[in-house]
Every structure is written in C-alpha cells, then in structure tokens.
PDB file of C-alpha atoms in Angstrom:
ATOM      1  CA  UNK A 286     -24.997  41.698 124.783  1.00  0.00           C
ATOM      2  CA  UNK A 287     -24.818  38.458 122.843  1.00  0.00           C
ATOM      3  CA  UNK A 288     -27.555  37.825 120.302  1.00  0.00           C
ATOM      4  CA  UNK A 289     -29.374  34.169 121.428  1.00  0.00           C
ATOM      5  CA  UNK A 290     -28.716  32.093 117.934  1.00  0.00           C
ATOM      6  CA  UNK A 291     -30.137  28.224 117.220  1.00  0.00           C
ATOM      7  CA  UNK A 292     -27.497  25.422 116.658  1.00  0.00           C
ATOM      8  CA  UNK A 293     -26.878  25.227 113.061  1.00  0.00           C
ATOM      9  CA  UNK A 294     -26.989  21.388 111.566  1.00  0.00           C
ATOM     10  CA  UNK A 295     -24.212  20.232 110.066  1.00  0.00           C
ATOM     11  CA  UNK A 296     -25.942  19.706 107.294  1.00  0.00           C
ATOM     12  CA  UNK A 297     -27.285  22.663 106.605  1.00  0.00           C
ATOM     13  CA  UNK A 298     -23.544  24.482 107.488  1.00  0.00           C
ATOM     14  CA  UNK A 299     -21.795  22.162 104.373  1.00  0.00           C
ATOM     15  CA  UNK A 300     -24.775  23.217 101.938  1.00  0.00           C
ATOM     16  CA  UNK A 301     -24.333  26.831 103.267  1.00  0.00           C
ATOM     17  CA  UNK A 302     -20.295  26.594 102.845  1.00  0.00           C
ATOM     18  CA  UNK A 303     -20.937  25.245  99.079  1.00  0.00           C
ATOM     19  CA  UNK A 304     -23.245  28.221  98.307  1.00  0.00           C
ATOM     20  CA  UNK A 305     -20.094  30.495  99.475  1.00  0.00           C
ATOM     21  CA  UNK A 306     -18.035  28.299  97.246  1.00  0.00           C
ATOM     22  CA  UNK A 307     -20.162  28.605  94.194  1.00  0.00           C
ATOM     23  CA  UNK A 308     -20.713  32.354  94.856  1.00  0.00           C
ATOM     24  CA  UNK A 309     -17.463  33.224  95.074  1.00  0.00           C
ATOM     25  CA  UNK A 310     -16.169  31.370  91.899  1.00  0.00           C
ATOM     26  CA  UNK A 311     -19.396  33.091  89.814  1.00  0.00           C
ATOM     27  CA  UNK A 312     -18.164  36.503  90.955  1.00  0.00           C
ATOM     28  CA  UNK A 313     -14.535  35.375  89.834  1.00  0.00           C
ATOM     29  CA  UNK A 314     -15.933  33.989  86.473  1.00  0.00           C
ATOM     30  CA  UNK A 315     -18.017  37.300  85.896  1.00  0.00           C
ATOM     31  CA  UNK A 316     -14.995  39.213  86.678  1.00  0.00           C
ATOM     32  CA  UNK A 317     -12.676  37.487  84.751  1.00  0.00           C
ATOM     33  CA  UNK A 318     -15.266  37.962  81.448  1.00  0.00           C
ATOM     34  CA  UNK A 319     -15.235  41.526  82.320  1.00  0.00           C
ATOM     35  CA  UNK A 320     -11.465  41.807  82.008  1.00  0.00           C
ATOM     36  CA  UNK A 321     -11.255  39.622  78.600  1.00  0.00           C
ATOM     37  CA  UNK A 322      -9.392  41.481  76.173  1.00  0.00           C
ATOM     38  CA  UNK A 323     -11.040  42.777  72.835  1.00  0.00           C
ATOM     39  CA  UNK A 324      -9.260  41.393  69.819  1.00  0.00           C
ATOM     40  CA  UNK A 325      -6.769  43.668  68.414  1.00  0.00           C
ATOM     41  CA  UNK A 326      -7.818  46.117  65.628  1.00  0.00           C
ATOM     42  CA  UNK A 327      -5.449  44.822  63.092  1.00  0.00           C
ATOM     43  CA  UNK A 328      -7.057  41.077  63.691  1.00  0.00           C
ATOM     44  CA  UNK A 329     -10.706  42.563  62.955  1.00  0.00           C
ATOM     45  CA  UNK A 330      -9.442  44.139  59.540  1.00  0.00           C
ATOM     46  CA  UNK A 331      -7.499  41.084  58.450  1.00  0.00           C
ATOM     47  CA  UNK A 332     -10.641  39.021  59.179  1.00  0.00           C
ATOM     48  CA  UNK A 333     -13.250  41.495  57.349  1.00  0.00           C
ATOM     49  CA  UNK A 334     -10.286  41.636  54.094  1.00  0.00           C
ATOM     50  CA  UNK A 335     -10.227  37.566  54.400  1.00  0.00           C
ATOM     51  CA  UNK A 336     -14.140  37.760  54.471  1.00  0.00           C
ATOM     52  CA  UNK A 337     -14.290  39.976  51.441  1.00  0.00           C
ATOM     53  CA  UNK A 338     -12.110  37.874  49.550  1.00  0.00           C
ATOM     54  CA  UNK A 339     -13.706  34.753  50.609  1.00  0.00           C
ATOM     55  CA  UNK A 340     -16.752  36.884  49.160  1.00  0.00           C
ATOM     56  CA  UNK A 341     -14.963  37.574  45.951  1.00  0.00           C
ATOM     57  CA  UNK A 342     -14.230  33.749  45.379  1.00  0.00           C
ATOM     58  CA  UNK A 343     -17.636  32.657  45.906  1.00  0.00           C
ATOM     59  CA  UNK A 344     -19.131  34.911  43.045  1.00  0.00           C
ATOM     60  CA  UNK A 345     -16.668  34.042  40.853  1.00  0.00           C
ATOM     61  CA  UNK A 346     -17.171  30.510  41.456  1.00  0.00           C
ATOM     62  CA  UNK A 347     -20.808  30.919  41.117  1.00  0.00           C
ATOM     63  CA  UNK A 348     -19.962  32.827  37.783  1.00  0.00           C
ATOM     64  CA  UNK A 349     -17.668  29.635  36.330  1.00  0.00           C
ATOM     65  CA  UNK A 350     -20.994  27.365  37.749  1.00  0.00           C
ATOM     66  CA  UNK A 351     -23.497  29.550  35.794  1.00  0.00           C
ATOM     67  CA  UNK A 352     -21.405  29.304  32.494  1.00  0.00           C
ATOM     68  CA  UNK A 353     -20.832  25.533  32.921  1.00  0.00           C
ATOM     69  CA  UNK A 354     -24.614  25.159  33.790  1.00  0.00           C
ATOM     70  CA  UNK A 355     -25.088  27.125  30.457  1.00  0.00           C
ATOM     71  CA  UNK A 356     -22.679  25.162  28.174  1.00  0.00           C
ATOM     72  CA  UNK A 357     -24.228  22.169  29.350  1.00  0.00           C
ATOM     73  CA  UNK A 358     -27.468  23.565  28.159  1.00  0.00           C
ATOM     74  CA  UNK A 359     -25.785  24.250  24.705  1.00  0.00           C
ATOM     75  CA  UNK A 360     -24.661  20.959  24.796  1.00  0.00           C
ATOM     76  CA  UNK A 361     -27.652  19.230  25.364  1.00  0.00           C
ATOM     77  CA  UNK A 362     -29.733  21.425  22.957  1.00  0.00           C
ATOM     78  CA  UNK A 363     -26.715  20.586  19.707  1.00  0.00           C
ATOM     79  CA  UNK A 364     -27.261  16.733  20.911  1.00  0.00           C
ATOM     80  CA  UNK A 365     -30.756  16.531  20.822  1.00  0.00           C
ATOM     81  CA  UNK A 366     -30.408  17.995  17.180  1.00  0.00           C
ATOM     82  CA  UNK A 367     -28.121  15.662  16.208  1.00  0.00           C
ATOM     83  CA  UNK A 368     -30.250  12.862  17.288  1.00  0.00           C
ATOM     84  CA  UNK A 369     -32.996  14.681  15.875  1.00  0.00           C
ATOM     85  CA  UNK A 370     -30.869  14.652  12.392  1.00  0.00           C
ATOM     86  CA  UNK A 371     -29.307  11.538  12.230  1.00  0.00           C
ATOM     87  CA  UNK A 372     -33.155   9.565  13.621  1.00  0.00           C
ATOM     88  CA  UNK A 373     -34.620  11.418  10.151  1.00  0.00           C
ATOM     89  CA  UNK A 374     -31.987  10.696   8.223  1.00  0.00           C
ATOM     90  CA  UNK A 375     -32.606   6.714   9.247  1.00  0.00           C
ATOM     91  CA  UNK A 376     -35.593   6.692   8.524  1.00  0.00           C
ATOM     92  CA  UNK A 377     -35.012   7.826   4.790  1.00  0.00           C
ATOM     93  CA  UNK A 378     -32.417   4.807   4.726  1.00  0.00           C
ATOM     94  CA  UNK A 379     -34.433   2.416   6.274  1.00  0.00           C
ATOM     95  CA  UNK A 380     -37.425   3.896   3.972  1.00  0.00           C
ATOM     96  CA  UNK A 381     -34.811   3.826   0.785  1.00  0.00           C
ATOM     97  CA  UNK A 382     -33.939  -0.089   1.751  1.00  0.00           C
ATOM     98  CA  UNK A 383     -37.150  -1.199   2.207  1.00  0.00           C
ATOM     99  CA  UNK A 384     -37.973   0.149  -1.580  1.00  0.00           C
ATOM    100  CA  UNK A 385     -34.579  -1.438  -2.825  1.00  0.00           C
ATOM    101  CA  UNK A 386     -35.835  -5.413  -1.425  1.00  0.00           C
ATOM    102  CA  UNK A 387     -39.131  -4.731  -3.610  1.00  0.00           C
ATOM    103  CA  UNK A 388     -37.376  -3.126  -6.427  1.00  0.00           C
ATOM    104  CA  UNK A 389     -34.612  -5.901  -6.185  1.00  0.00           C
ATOM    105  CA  UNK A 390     -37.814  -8.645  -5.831  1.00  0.00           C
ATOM    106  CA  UNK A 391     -39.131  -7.547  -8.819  1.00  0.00           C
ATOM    107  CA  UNK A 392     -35.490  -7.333 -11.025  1.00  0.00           C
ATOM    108  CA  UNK A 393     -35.653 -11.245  -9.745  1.00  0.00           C
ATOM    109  CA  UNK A 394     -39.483 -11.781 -11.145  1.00  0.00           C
ATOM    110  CA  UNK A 395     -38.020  -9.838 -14.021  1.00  0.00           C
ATOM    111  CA  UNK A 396     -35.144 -12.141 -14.866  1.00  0.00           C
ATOM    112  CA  UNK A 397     -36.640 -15.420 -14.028  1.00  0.00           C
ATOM    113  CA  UNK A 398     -39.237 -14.189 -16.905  1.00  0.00           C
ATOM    114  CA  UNK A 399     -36.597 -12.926 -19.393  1.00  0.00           C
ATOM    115  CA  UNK A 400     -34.980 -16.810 -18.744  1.00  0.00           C
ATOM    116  CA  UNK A 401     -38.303 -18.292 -19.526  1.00  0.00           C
ATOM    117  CA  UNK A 402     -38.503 -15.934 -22.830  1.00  0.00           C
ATOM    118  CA  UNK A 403     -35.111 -16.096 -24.147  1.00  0.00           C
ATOM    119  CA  UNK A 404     -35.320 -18.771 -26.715  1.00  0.00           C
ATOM    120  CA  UNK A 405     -38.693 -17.002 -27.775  1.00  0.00           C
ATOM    121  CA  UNK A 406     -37.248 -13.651 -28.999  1.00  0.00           C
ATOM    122  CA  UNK A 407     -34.048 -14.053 -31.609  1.00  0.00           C
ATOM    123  CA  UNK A 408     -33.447 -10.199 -31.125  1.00  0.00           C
ATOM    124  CA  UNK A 409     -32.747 -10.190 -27.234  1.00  0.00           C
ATOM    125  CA  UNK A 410     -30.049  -8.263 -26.733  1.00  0.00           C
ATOM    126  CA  UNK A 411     -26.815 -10.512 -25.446  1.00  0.00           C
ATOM    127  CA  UNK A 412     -25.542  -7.643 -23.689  1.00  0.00           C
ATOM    128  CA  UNK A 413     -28.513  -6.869 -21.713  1.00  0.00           C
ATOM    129  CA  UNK A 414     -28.736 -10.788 -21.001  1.00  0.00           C
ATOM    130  CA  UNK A 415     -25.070 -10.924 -19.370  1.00  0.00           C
ATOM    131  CA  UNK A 416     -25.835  -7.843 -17.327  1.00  0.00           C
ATOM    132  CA  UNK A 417     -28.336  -8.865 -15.789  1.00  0.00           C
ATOM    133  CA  UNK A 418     -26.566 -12.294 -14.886  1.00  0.00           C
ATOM    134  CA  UNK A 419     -29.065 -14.712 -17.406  1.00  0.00           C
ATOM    135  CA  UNK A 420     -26.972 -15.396 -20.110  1.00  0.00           C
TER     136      UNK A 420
END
C-alpha cells in the first residue's frame, strides 16, 4: 500500500537539496577536525625550549634596561651637582667682579687725586707715581 504524499514545490525541493548539501559537508568538516593530527612530541619540546629561552632573553634584557635606567639616574644626579657647583662658583666670580669695578673706581678717584696733589708734596714717592700710571 502506497502512502498518499502532497506535491512537493520546487521551491521548497532546491532549499531541501541545499540543506542535504550543507549537512553533508558539516559532517565532512567535523570529521575531518576529528582526524587532524596532534603535533609531534619533539615539535612541542622544541617550542617550550624556544619559549624558555625567549624567556631567558627577556629578563636579561630587562636586567641591561634596569642598569641603563640606573646609570642614567647616576648621571643625572653627578650633572645636577655640577651645575649646582659651577652656578656657586659664578656667583663668587660675578660677586668678586662686581667688587673689582668699585675697587678699580676708586684706584681711578684715587689717582685723579694723587695728580691733583703731586706738585703739593716734594716727598711723593716717583716709584709709586709710575706704578700707578701718573707720573
């Protein structure tokens, strides 16, 4: 005895026939992840070793960074004390020249006087007089 069916759309058949389609290639897909091979043994222990040496580089790099990162330190500290230094010591020179123009103002004041005075005093000393430029 023959089951009574409905006509089937075309329509509907095609979208039915691309379900198949797309069922059959997930199984296939699923399948062939099943069967992918694990990678070998020695290819895990050559990646951990290349890991651990990749490792071993970073800390010593971070080492070489940490003692650069220091030495800059240094080098900032000995610079600052140099400035430090050398900003005193131009202040005591610009401190020392300042009292050398008054000093050297008053030598002037000094021996336009003398110049004024020398034909008052007979016992001015000559040599004193040619030093100081006057005579």
């Amino acid at each position: 005895e023959v089951t009574p069916s409905l006509p089937v759309p075309a329509e509907v058949e095609r979208e039915r026939n691309q379900v198949d389609v797309l069922c059959k290639l997930m199984s296939e897909f699923i399948n062939s992840q099943k069967q992918a091979q694990l990678p070998a043994p020695d290819i895990l222990q050559k990646t951990t070793n290349r890991v651990a040496e990749l490792e071993h580089l970073i800390g010593k790099y971070q080492e070489k960074l940490d003692s650069l990162s220091e030495d800059k330190t240094m080098i900032i500290k000995e610079r600052v004390e140099w400035e430090r230094k050398y900003y005193d010591r131009d202040k005591q020179n610009y401190a020392l020249l300042e009292t050398l123009k008054k000093q050297g103002e008053l030598l002037e004041k000094a021996k336009t006087e003398l110049r004024h005075c020398k034909g008052f005093f007979s016992s001015a000393n000559e040599d004193v007089l040619k030093e100081l430029g006057i005579s």
